[in-house]
Amino acid sequence: MQDTHRRAARRLVTTLGIALAASLLPAFPTVAAKSIDRAAPRRHLLLDDGWRFHAGDPDGGSARYLYDVRPEVTASADGKVADARPEEAAQVARADVPVLKPWILPSGNAFIRDPARRYKRPAAEPAVDAPFARLAFDDSGWRPVVLPHDWAIEGPFLATGPYGGMGRLKTWGPAWYRRKLDISAADRGKKIFLDVDGAMSYASVWVNGHLAGGWPYGYNSFRIDLTPWLQPGGANQLAIRLDNPPESARWYPGAGLYRNVWLTTTAPVHVGQWGVTVTTPDVSAASARVAWRVAVDNEGGAPASATVTTELYALDERGRIAGKPVATAVSAPTTVAAGASGTVSGATTLSKPRLWGPPPTQQPHRYALVTTVRQDGRVVDRTETPFGIRTVRFDADRGLLVNGEHIPLRGVNNHHDLGALGAAFNARAAERQLEILRTMGANAVRLSHNPPDPQLLDLADRMGFLVLDEIFDSWERKKTPLDFHLIFPDWHEQDLRAMIRRDRNHPSIVIWSIGNEVGEQYTGKAGAAVARALHRIAREEDPTRPTTTAMNYAKSDMPLPAEVDVIGLNYQGEGIRQDPEFEGTDRIRTPPQYPLFHARFPDKAIVSTESASAFSSRGVYLFPVHPTNSSIVRDGRGGDSAGKQVSAYELYAVDFGASADKVFAQLDRNPYVAGEFVWTGFDYLGEPTPYYDARSSYSGIVDLAGFPKDRYYLYQSRWRPDLPMVHVLPHWTWPERVGQITPVHVFTSGDEAELFVNGTSQGRRKKAPYEYRLRWDDVTYAPGEVTVVAYKNGREWARETVKTAGAPAALRAQADRTALASDGRDLAFVTVRVVDKDGVPAPRARDRVRFTVEGPADLVATDNGDATSFEPFQAQDKAAFNGLVLGIVRTRPGAGGTITVRADGAGLKGTIVKLLSKPPGN
Ligand code: GAL
């Protein structure tokens, strides 16, 4: 398979016949990509400030409109089993308000391959009067906001009603954003684009009262050409209306302009949107072939003759160009007809390339390709495209090979929300998540179930994470009444191509997923035909990476799995609902499927795209403890439906899932499986199975606030076998359990451990084959301390002691970082712990903690990781949940200075943390 890709890529390069010259030229000092220099050929301006926001359609005008007719949602539903069979789309006849679809569809034309199928904008303007899209409208009463902005995260939480699935936060309904654009007269004749990294959802973009275009899918990035509607030489008005439907997702989608928005100004002849594609068709330690394709758009009125110069640079760890170009190539002149796009290709060979690969065994080295377009000798455009040089191969028997080395996928699934910050993307918050996962030993993330903020991929590239990039959670069949299935027929091609074109230069991405647990698993050949069409699109856009789709139902003898390159199984590897209590249900029941798929597809690798979906609430331990190493959740069996918490003995999972222990055993018994993506790395807003009265999930290895649950150490013990570590649970503060059986479980990267309770040995135990924890289920509780000593190969390897705490007496605070950038975006995550008078952590404390911030920063959110908490995330105080509270502090833009964060609580000795904010780069 891989060879075919390589051959295809090679053919592409050799057939184009472009003159190449590999020589060394002096580096130019700056790269124009993010410049604000007005004379630069391309400007890419961040448009994140200066916005005014209005929730709902304002009064006046008749701007109530829809993208398209859609089924009416009369009764909301909640708590549908996650693996329920998706249903057929409902048919709707007509809308009682104007629909804008005919004006929006042309915005996706660049992603429709067949020119005959592209859309023409109707000659007439839409029958919508939107005075608030015009320059004259007075928006001084609207709220000033800075992007990225998620208006729904402010709540309030919808404490009752069927809203658990979407996080008990109202994300639906229209909302408007307005911003003035000052367009200089000097920009007359230039192309001016709005580049939106993500808008949730059904965006319609208005310029000076005209509808310029839009994009329905809330997770994709898109470009709208503003040029026809702008008037250079003064103020222009940009207005964006979003219309997030209710019942549009199985999780919290967020709402608003929740990612960056850019204004890109270019000459008429310029590099097209995501127009540079880099591949590395032949890679060895000695040399690497680097090939590129550049789309040159000519939006001028006459044919243009263009040359493309390509310079290759090494990037340093922070992604900055380091030193001189390592290669340079100049293309022969190409003529691009007016209104057309030409392709200029080239390739060069680098000797001794610094390869990109995942730590700890490899390093994520990167390069950048700087593309300069000249028209008649004049520089008209310049872009920078980071990339990496590596080989990635999925092997049916060995799993994933990166640069020839077998790398087991130690991955997690994550949704896009950032907990208390909502869906508004923040690079530091995402980086912190990846750091926490890295410390656990994770090397991969599945971006379930939609394209991420592009900055997340930059982080993954820089940190060396392997990424599964996924486009859809539904195709033609629906999971929720107003999810993507409504527009799948019209938009799947544009959305899939847009994702791949945007993301295909990221070395971190190793595979494309065309869908998650789609309903078409159930529709035999018809479903397989949809998969085939999507696979073909993916292959056209990127012949270098395989495709997969995550299957929880399709079996090896069904038509769907044959359509993708890599078999993605959700939960089926361990078997689904095998316990006797599921006998006779109509839910999915499956014995372990790895061997069956491996036999049926001897040439296809298998990945566990979702494993576990185990549940727990951090610091909550419920008794009795189930005797087996994997169990469903019920009251008295890991569950507490009254308190809506799940026991953190880490044995309990969703009905169709399995504990980590059970997953590990299956992977070890079937070593050809490439690895797993655990459902999930972090808790996320919405889908709070098994307690839909809550606001956030229970499946995270790490809670919503970013505090590791016990399970974190179970994964660490497996994923970082060389790290001497041992972790013991539960806590040892049980005044009501004196004399009662209180099981003690231990996770260690060692192979053996001895447990002591108040100095008395409870015995030394060794892990048996396919066992991943050590259990002492017969320990009697007495206050004092528990010590565990772990051994590896007979030698002491690690030890840990847990002590009984007294009454809460003081607070301790720690920031994840104390040196911050004064850019208005950088964050410090301050963890506050309640301790007793001797400093012993109080593991059950629920004391209220109040934060105060002095200096050039603000407390933007607080959280405690409790899935049942309906306290606003923006509150400056919060009750501790099992001893911990988080405060998120954001710097203010400016000169910076010392920041003092205070944490206080009634009857508790308060504490402070000092941070220093400095201008970026200092
Ligand atoms: C899977 C699904 C995920 C999530 C998970 C919860 O079936 O693909 O999106 O719903 O279950 O356990």
XYZ file of C-alpha atoms in Angstrom, residues 225-727:
503
model
C -13.492 36.490 -0.168
C -14.491 39.937 1.077
C -13.031 41.828 -1.864
C -16.208 42.331 -3.920
C -18.002 43.942 -0.990
C -15.297 46.099 0.570
C -14.722 49.760 -0.119
C -11.035 50.607 0.324
C -10.292 54.047 1.685
C -12.204 53.986 4.954
C -14.317 52.122 7.430
C -16.131 48.970 6.366
C -18.442 46.818 8.407
C -18.011 43.112 8.992
C -20.871 41.225 10.653
C -21.029 37.497 11.273
C -24.180 35.697 12.274
C -23.928 32.235 13.795
C -26.862 29.928 14.260
C -26.011 26.927 16.344
C -28.927 24.483 16.272
C -30.224 22.769 19.401
C -29.655 19.001 19.543
C -26.748 19.334 17.162
C -24.203 17.283 19.085
C -23.669 14.470 21.572
C -21.303 16.704 23.563
C -20.756 20.405 24.264
C -20.019 22.083 20.941
C -19.372 25.560 22.321
C -20.766 28.634 20.596
C -19.407 31.713 18.917
C -16.266 32.802 17.119
C -14.351 30.368 19.269
C -11.130 30.320 17.275
C -8.928 32.980 15.692
C -10.169 35.125 12.830
C -7.714 36.662 10.356
C -7.751 39.269 7.603
C -5.482 38.167 4.790
C -4.521 40.672 2.114
C -2.684 39.551 -1.007
C -1.806 40.663 -4.491
C -4.165 39.364 -7.222
C -1.525 36.717 -8.012
C -0.915 34.789 -4.825
C -0.489 31.399 -3.225
C -3.938 29.823 -2.937
C -5.622 28.975 0.350
C -3.585 26.153 1.968
C -1.885 26.203 -1.411
C 1.478 24.693 -0.514
C 1.671 20.931 -0.123
C 4.854 19.244 1.020
C 5.568 15.530 0.901
C 8.647 13.482 1.672
C 8.423 10.546 -0.707
C 11.809 8.963 0.060
C 13.379 9.199 3.474
C 16.412 7.556 4.997
C 18.982 8.581 7.574
C 21.271 9.566 4.720
C 18.891 11.644 2.622
C 15.330 12.776 2.102
C 13.479 13.741 -0.984
C 11.275 16.766 -0.284
C 8.599 17.490 -2.864
C 6.175 20.383 -3.015
C 3.249 21.641 -4.981
C 2.254 25.292 -4.972
C -1.159 26.464 -6.111
C -0.750 29.904 -7.675
C -4.071 31.720 -8.008
C -4.402 34.499 -10.528
C -7.354 36.664 -9.542
C -6.227 39.501 -11.755
C -7.792 40.430 -15.084
C -4.954 39.213 -17.353
C -2.763 36.123 -17.694
C 0.213 36.262 -15.340
C 3.669 34.812 -15.640
C 4.879 33.626 -12.256
C 7.988 31.981 -10.885
C 8.089 30.243 -7.548
C 11.197 30.181 -5.382
C 11.241 27.583 -2.672
C 13.640 27.752 0.225
C 13.953 25.080 2.852
C 14.927 26.004 6.370
C 15.425 24.020 9.542
C 13.183 25.230 12.380
C 14.327 25.454 15.976
C 12.396 23.906 18.863
C 10.077 26.885 19.075
C 9.296 26.788 15.404
C 11.464 29.703 14.356
C 13.575 29.674 11.233
C 17.104 28.780 12.230
C 20.014 29.822 10.048
C 20.343 29.804 6.306
C 18.264 27.811 3.867
C 19.342 24.214 3.518
C 18.134 24.147 -0.075
C 16.675 26.525 -2.630
C 14.870 25.844 -5.867
C 13.562 28.236 -8.499
C 10.828 27.145 -10.863
C 10.612 27.955 -14.535
C 8.087 30.724 -15.318
C 4.523 29.465 -15.445
C 1.659 31.272 -17.076
C -1.566 31.311 -15.119
C -4.673 32.420 -16.992
C -6.851 35.160 -15.517
C -9.261 33.709 -12.966
C -7.404 30.384 -12.938
C -5.111 28.544 -10.595
C -1.833 27.019 -11.712
C 0.289 24.416 -10.023
C 4.021 24.679 -9.708
C 5.828 21.612 -8.426
C 9.343 20.873 -7.445
C 11.519 18.644 -5.342
C 14.943 18.537 -3.842
C 17.064 16.112 -1.893
C 18.404 16.907 1.538
C 21.310 15.003 2.897
C 21.340 13.873 6.541
C 17.826 15.144 7.277
C 16.845 15.715 10.880
C 13.811 13.495 11.127
C 10.555 14.197 12.891
C 9.472 11.503 15.329
C 7.778 10.999 18.700
C 9.781 11.253 21.928
C 11.211 9.699 23.962
C 13.033 7.583 21.378
C 12.855 10.180 18.574
C 12.788 13.955 18.348
C 10.243 16.126 16.518
C 12.592 18.085 14.255
C 10.887 20.373 11.803
C 11.603 22.279 8.659
C 9.795 25.057 6.843
C 9.363 25.726 3.226
C 9.344 29.413 2.336
C 7.552 30.005 -0.923
C 8.105 33.240 -2.823
C 6.003 34.026 -5.871
C 7.362 36.530 -8.369
C 5.353 38.056 -11.152
C 7.526 39.602 -13.851
C 10.433 39.549 -11.402
C 8.488 41.354 -8.636
C 7.796 39.566 -5.347
C 4.011 39.319 -5.085
C 3.601 36.727 -2.347
C 5.513 34.853 0.279
C 4.326 32.140 2.668
C 5.892 29.847 5.203
C 4.878 26.203 5.496
C 6.243 24.164 8.393
C 6.596 20.429 7.835
C 8.527 17.418 9.052
C 10.466 14.632 7.418
C 9.485 11.154 8.520
C 8.148 7.864 7.310
C 4.980 6.440 8.744
C 3.800 2.961 7.950
C 0.969 0.918 9.385
C 1.917 -2.734 9.232
C -0.678 -5.470 9.659
C 1.559 -7.549 11.905
C 3.789 -5.011 13.586
C 1.540 -1.996 14.030
C 2.841 1.537 13.529
C 6.360 2.138 12.299
C 7.694 5.694 12.441
C 11.029 6.046 10.678
C 11.190 2.288 10.792
C 10.843 2.076 14.574
C 7.851 0.295 16.046
C 5.902 2.844 18.084
C 2.924 1.416 20.002
C 0.073 3.940 19.923
C -0.379 5.085 23.505
C -3.139 7.470 22.691
C -6.170 9.190 24.097
C -9.306 10.651 22.576
C -10.083 14.245 23.393
C -12.973 16.521 22.619
C -12.191 20.125 21.768
C -13.410 21.931 24.883
C -10.844 23.169 27.365
C -12.938 22.604 30.479
C -13.730 25.808 32.352
C -12.546 27.862 29.364
C -15.146 26.234 27.144
C -14.510 25.824 23.454
C -12.651 29.154 23.084
C -9.281 27.928 21.967
C -6.259 28.874 24.015
C -2.877 27.547 22.949
C -1.458 27.426 26.460
C -4.482 25.518 27.776
C -4.078 22.981 24.985
C -0.338 22.783 25.538
C -0.940 22.101 29.236
C -3.249 19.236 28.326
C -0.586 17.746 26.091
C 2.066 18.190 28.782
C -0.103 16.357 31.306
C -0.647 13.564 28.789
C 3.041 13.453 27.939
C 4.003 13.031 31.597
C 1.608 10.083 31.717
C 3.427 8.570 28.744
C 0.863 9.223 26.014
C 2.292 9.668 22.530
C -0.893 10.065 20.476
C -4.227 11.869 20.350
C -7.368 11.195 18.391
C -9.206 14.440 17.716
C -12.659 13.066 18.293
C -14.721 13.639 16.287
C -13.870 16.767 14.328
C -11.017 18.909 12.995
C -9.240 20.836 15.765
C -8.004 24.375 16.061
C -4.985 24.544 13.743
C -2.776 25.607 16.667
C -3.349 22.252 18.315
C -1.695 20.595 15.349
C 1.226 23.023 15.594
C 1.609 21.964 19.219
C 1.418 18.290 18.302
C 4.077 18.840 15.625
C 6.322 20.682 18.050
C 5.881 18.214 20.911
C 5.988 15.104 18.757
C 2.486 13.724 19.335
C 1.009 11.358 16.764
C -2.413 12.518 15.620
C -5.517 10.893 14.230
C -7.418 13.729 12.560
C -11.123 13.014 12.187
C -13.767 14.763 10.131
C -17.276 13.532 11.069
C -19.358 11.925 13.796
C -22.225 11.269 11.405
C -22.762 10.854 7.669
C -26.237 10.514 6.173
C -27.752 8.917 9.245
C -28.276 10.952 12.373
C -27.212 10.589 15.987
C -28.968 13.747 17.165
C -31.830 15.457 15.334
C -29.836 18.429 14.014
C -26.301 17.094 13.694
C -24.114 17.132 10.584
C -26.296 14.583 8.751
C -28.538 17.499 7.720
C -25.869 18.873 5.425
C -23.789 15.776 4.713
C -25.134 15.407 1.154
C -24.247 18.996 0.244
C -21.072 19.492 2.250
C -19.166 16.249 2.912
C -16.833 16.752 -0.031
C -16.027 20.368 0.813
C -15.546 19.661 4.488
C -13.352 16.609 4.033
C -11.185 18.278 1.401
C -10.928 21.445 3.506
C -9.725 19.504 6.541
C -7.122 17.584 4.603
C -5.854 20.576 2.637
C -5.483 22.568 5.828
C -3.830 19.802 7.806
C -1.841 17.636 5.426
C 1.561 19.248 5.993
C 1.548 18.431 9.708
C 4.033 15.663 10.406
C 2.083 14.778 13.558
C -0.875 13.498 11.553
C -0.419 9.829 10.767
C -3.921 8.881 9.671
C -7.208 10.425 8.536
C -10.474 9.218 10.006
C -13.467 9.658 7.774
C -15.997 9.052 10.526
C -16.877 7.796 13.974
C -19.374 5.025 14.646
C -21.447 6.143 11.697
C -24.913 4.766 11.044
C -23.735 3.505 7.676
C -22.105 0.578 9.510
C -25.626 -0.826 9.530
C -26.534 -0.263 5.916
C -24.377 -2.842 4.191
C -23.306 -2.009 0.671
C -25.002 1.384 0.663
C -23.001 2.456 3.720
C -19.821 1.044 2.224
C -20.401 3.155 -0.889
C -20.424 6.312 1.227
C -17.198 5.185 2.902
C -15.662 4.499 -0.506
C -16.512 7.995 -1.718
C -14.972 9.577 1.385
C -11.903 7.368 1.211
C -11.436 8.344 -2.424
C -11.618 12.040 -1.562
C -9.065 11.577 1.214
C -6.767 9.726 -1.157
C -7.072 12.438 -3.805
C -6.180 15.123 -1.306
C -3.409 13.131 0.345
C -2.057 9.965 -1.213
C 0.558 9.652 1.542
C -1.601 8.766 4.540
C -4.014 5.912 5.174
C -7.660 6.296 6.117
C -9.643 4.677 8.861
C -13.114 4.830 10.326
C -13.949 3.996 13.926
C -16.298 0.998 14.029
C -18.226 -0.155 17.069
C -20.625 -2.357 15.125
C -19.344 -3.383 11.678
C -17.846 -6.867 11.712
C -15.003 -8.219 9.617
C -17.363 -9.835 7.091
C -19.408 -6.684 6.485
C -18.716 -4.429 3.503
C -17.650 -1.257 5.356
C -14.250 -2.293 6.819
C -12.974 -3.257 3.383
C -13.225 0.380 2.258
C -10.580 1.890 4.546
C -6.848 1.280 4.851
C -6.617 0.720 8.595
C -9.225 -1.060 10.696
C -10.402 1.202 13.521
C -12.275 -0.609 16.274
C -14.148 1.014 19.127
C -14.453 -1.350 22.112
C -14.820 -4.377 19.868
C -11.278 -5.552 20.550
C -12.202 -6.377 24.144
C -15.696 -7.488 23.265
C -18.860 -5.540 24.009
C -21.485 -6.359 26.690
C -20.188 -9.851 27.277
C -21.419 -10.027 30.871
C -24.348 -12.358 31.511
C -26.650 -9.495 32.493
C -26.737 -8.352 28.884
C -28.078 -11.660 27.634
C -31.120 -10.935 25.517
C -30.684 -7.147 25.146
C -31.004 -5.496 21.762
C -27.818 -3.514 22.319
C -24.540 -4.273 20.578
C -23.008 -7.482 21.985
C -19.705 -8.661 20.536
C -17.061 -11.157 21.556
C -13.442 -9.905 21.170
C -12.933 -9.039 17.504
C -9.197 -8.504 17.004
C -8.402 -12.042 15.818
C -11.360 -12.062 13.439
C -10.397 -8.808 11.759
C -6.738 -9.813 11.652
C -7.613 -13.055 9.905
C -9.997 -11.438 7.459
C -7.684 -8.513 6.597
C -4.151 -9.926 6.781
C -2.815 -6.808 5.018
C -4.517 -4.198 7.158
C -3.298 -2.841 10.447
C -5.769 -2.600 13.326
C -6.013 0.300 15.766
C -8.235 0.535 18.808
C -9.704 3.928 17.947
C -11.652 3.900 21.213
C -10.832 1.806 24.221
C -12.029 1.663 27.820
C -14.610 4.424 28.310
C -13.980 3.711 31.949
C -15.570 6.054 34.458
C -14.499 7.619 37.719
C -14.838 10.745 39.820
C -11.511 11.955 41.133
C -11.023 11.098 44.775
C -14.379 9.313 45.224
C -14.093 5.721 46.509
C -17.209 3.620 46.906
C -17.633 0.303 48.697
C -17.862 -2.626 48.230
C -15.138 -2.866 45.603
C -15.955 -5.176 42.718
C -13.852 -8.365 42.780
C -13.161 -8.559 39.032
C -10.818 -6.214 37.185
C -13.530 -4.730 34.967
C -17.163 -4.037 35.712
C -20.190 -2.097 34.559
C -21.414 0.742 36.789
C -24.497 0.271 38.940
C -25.494 1.433 42.402
C -23.507 -0.684 44.827
C -21.148 -1.587 41.999
C -18.951 1.460 41.581
C -21.890 3.798 41.081
C -23.777 6.309 43.228
C -26.788 7.513 41.299
C -27.880 9.793 44.143
C -24.545 11.611 44.428
C -23.890 11.139 40.682
C -20.329 9.959 41.235
C -18.397 6.889 40.099
C -15.814 5.132 42.233
C -12.152 5.859 41.509
C -11.014 2.300 42.165
C -10.750 2.429 38.375
C -12.539 -0.834 37.729
C -15.745 0.540 36.245
C -16.714 1.300 32.672
C -19.641 2.133 30.415
C -21.785 -0.906 29.581
C -20.044 -1.380 26.239
C -16.554 -0.565 27.540
C -13.851 -2.060 29.746
C -11.423 -1.044 32.457
C -7.873 -0.118 31.469
C -6.720 -3.483 32.872
C -8.978 -5.432 30.549
C -7.915 -3.355 27.547
C -4.206 -3.890 28.321
C -4.729 -7.644 28.508
C -6.415 -7.731 25.113
C -3.694 -5.616 23.518
C -1.011 -7.855 24.996
C -2.796 -10.974 23.791
C -3.038 -9.501 20.275
C 0.299 -7.761 19.792
C -0.295 -7.035 16.100
C -2.777 -4.325 17.152
C -1.096 -0.948 16.638
C -2.264 0.382 19.994
C -5.112 2.281 21.531
C -6.817 5.629 21.883
C -8.418 5.668 25.328
C -11.848 7.240 25.669
C -10.851 9.868 27.016
C -7.691 11.670 28.102
C -9.564 14.550 29.738
C -13.092 14.814 31.024
C -15.137 16.989 28.694
C -18.307 19.032 28.867
C -21.406 17.026 28.069
C -22.100 13.332 27.661
C -22.041 12.654 31.404
C -22.788 8.931 31.144
C -23.899 7.319 33.441
C -25.480 10.369 35.190
C -27.081 12.719 32.689
C -28.052 15.146 35.475
C -24.396 16.171 35.606
C -22.588 18.645 33.341
C -19.428 16.832 32.279
C -18.095 13.407 31.533
C -16.666 10.773 33.857
C -14.491 9.041 31.279
C -11.382 11.229 31.519
C -8.130 9.843 32.847
C -7.762 13.451 33.969
C -10.691 15.451 35.334
C -12.179 18.579 33.775
C -9.894 20.834 35.818
C -6.819 18.935 34.678
C -6.260 17.000 37.918
C -5.190 13.393 37.289
C -7.482 10.664 38.548
C -5.948 7.465 39.939
C -6.192 5.880 36.490
C -3.514 8.299 35.298
C -0.957 6.239 37.197
C -2.261 2.952 35.826
C -1.548 4.239 32.306
C 1.757 5.709 33.420
C 2.805 2.350 34.878
C 2.300 0.760 31.466
C 3.307 3.579 29.147
C 6.463 4.631 30.994
C 7.898 1.290 32.077
C 11.300 2.831 32.769
C 9.979 5.491 35.151
C 10.287 4.238 38.730
C 6.802 4.917 40.096
C 4.186 3.475 42.380
C 0.731 4.801 43.199
